CSV table of C-alpha atoms in Angstrom, one decimal:
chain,number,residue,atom,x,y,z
A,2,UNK,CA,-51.6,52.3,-16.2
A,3,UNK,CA,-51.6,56.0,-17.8
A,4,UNK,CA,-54.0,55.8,-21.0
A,5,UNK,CA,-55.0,58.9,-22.9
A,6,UNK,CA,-57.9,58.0,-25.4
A,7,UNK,CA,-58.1,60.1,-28.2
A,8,UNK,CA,-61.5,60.5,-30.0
A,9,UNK,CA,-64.1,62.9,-32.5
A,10,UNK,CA,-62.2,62.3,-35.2
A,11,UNK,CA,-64.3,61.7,-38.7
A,12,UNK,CA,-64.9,62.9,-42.0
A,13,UNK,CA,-66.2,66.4,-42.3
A,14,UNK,CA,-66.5,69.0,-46.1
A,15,UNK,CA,-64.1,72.0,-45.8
A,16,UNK,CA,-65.1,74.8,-43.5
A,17,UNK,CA,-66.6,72.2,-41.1
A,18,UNK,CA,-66.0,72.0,-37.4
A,19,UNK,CA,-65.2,68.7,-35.0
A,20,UNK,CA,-64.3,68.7,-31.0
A,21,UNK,CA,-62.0,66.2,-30.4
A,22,UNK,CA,-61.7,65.0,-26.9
A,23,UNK,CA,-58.6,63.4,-24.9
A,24,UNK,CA,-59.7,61.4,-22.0
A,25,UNK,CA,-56.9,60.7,-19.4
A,26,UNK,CA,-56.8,58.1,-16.8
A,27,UNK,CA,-54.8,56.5,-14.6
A,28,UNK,CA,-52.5,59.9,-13.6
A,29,UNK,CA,-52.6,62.8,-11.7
A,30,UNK,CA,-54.1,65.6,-14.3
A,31,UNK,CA,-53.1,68.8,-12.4
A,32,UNK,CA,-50.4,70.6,-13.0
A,33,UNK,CA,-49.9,69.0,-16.6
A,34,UNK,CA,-49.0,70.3,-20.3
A,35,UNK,CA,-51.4,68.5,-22.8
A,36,UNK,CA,-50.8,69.1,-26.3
A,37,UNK,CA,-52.5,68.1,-29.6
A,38,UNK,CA,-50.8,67.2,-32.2
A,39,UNK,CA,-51.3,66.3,-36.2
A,40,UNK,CA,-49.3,64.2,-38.2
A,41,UNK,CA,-50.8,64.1,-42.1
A,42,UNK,CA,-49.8,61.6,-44.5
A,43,UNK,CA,-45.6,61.5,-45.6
A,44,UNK,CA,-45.2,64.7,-43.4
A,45,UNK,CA,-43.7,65.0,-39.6
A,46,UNK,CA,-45.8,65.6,-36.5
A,47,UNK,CA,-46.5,68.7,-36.0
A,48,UNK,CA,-47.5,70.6,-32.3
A,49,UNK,CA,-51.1,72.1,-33.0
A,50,UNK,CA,-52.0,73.6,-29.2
A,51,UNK,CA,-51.4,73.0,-25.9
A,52,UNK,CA,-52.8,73.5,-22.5
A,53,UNK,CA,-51.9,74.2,-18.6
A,54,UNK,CA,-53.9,72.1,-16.4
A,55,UNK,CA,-52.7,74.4,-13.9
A,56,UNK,CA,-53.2,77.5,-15.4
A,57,UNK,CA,-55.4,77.4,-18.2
A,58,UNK,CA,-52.9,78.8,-20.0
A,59,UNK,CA,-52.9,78.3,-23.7
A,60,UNK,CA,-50.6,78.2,-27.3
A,61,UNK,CA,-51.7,77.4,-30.4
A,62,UNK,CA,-49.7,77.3,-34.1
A,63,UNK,CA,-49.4,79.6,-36.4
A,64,UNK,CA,-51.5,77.4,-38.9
A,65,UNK,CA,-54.6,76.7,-36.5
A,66,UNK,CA,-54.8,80.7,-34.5
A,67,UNK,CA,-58.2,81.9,-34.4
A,68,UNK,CA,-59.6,78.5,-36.2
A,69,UNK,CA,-59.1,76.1,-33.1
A,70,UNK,CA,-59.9,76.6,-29.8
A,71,UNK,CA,-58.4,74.4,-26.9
A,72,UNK,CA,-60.0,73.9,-23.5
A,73,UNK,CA,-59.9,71.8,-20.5
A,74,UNK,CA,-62.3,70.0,-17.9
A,75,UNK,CA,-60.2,68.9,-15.0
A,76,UNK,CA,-63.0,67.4,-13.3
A,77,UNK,CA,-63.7,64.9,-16.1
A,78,UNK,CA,-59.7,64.5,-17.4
A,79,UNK,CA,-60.8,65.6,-20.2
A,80,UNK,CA,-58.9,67.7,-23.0
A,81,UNK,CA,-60.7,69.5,-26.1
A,82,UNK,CA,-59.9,70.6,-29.1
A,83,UNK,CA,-62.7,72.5,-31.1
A,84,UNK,CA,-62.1,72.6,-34.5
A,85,UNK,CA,-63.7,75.5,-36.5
A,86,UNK,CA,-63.4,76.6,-40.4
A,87,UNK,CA,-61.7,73.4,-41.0
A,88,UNK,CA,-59.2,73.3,-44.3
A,89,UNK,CA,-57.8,70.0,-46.4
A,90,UNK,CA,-54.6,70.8,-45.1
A,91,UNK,CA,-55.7,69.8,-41.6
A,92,UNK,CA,-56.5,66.4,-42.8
A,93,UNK,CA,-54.1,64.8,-40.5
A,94,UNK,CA,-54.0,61.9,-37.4
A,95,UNK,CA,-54.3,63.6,-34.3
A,96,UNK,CA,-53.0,63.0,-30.8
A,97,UNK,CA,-53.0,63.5,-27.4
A,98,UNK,CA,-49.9,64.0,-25.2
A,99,UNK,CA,-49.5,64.8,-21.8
A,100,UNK,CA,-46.7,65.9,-19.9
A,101,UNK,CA,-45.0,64.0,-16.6
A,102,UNK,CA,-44.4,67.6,-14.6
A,103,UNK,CA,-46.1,67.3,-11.0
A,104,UNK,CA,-45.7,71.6,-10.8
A,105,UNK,CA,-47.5,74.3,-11.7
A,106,UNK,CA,-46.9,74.7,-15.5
A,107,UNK,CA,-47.5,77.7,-18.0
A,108,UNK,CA,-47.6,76.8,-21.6
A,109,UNK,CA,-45.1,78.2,-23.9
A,110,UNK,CA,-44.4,77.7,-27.7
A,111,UNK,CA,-41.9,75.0,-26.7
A,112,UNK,CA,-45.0,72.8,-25.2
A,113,UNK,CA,-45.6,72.5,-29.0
A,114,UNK,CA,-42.7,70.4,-29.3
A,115,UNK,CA,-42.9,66.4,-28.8
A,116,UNK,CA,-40.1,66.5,-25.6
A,117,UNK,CA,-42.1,67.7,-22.9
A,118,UNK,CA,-44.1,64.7,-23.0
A,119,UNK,CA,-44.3,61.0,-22.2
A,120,UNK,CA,-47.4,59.8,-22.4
A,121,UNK,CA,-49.9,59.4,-25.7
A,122,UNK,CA,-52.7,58.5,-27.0
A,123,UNK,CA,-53.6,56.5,-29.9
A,124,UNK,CA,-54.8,59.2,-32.4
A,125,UNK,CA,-57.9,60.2,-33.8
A,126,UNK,CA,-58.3,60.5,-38.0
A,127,UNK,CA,-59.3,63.4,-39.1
A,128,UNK,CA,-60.4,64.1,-42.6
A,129,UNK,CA,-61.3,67.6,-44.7
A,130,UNK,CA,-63.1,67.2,-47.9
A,131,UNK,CA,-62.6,69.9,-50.2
């Protein structure tokens, strides 16, 4: 069974930092797309950053570039997102997804969409006090 356990999420004043991690088991984690994602309160989910398991290859949003930083640990299945000069509007739930592709796979803006992927995680609150 595929799980992806999102989790780092809290409460934190703006300009703040968090990591949040995605642990993934039960699936092969090379030569994936894994994406995090945000979905605040009466708004759509939005694509925050992604990652290439392959490649290490990276894309972030607009709204995040040069705040959050996304990084990998193959060895552990392990996803990251660091979260630095954290604003109110990131006050969101946050997930995990990871894509099914079994090859090689650079990360483009469209990785910041919700089709390339079928498995996710549970979500991870996270909340910026202003």
């Amino acid at each position: 069974e595929v799980q992806l356990q999102a989790s780092g999420g809290g409460l934190v004043q703006a300009g703040g930092s968090l990591r949040l991690s995605c642990a993934a088991s039960g699936i092969f984690f090379g030569h994936r797309a894994i994406g995090w994602f945000r979905q605040a309160p009466g708004k759509e989910r939005e694509g925050v950053s992604c990652i290439s398991s392959s490649d290490g290859s990276t894309y972030y949003a607009d709204s995040v570039k040069g705040r959050f930083t996304i990084s990998s640990d193959n060895a552990k299945n392990t996803v990251y997102l660091h979260m630095n000069s954290l604003k109110p509007e990131d006050t969101a739930v946050y997930y995990c997804a990871i894509s099914p592709s079994t090859s090689p796979v650079t990360v483009a803006k469209h990785h910041l969409s919700s089709w390339p992927y079928n498995y996710w995680g549970q979500g991870t609150l996270v909340t910026v006090s202003s």
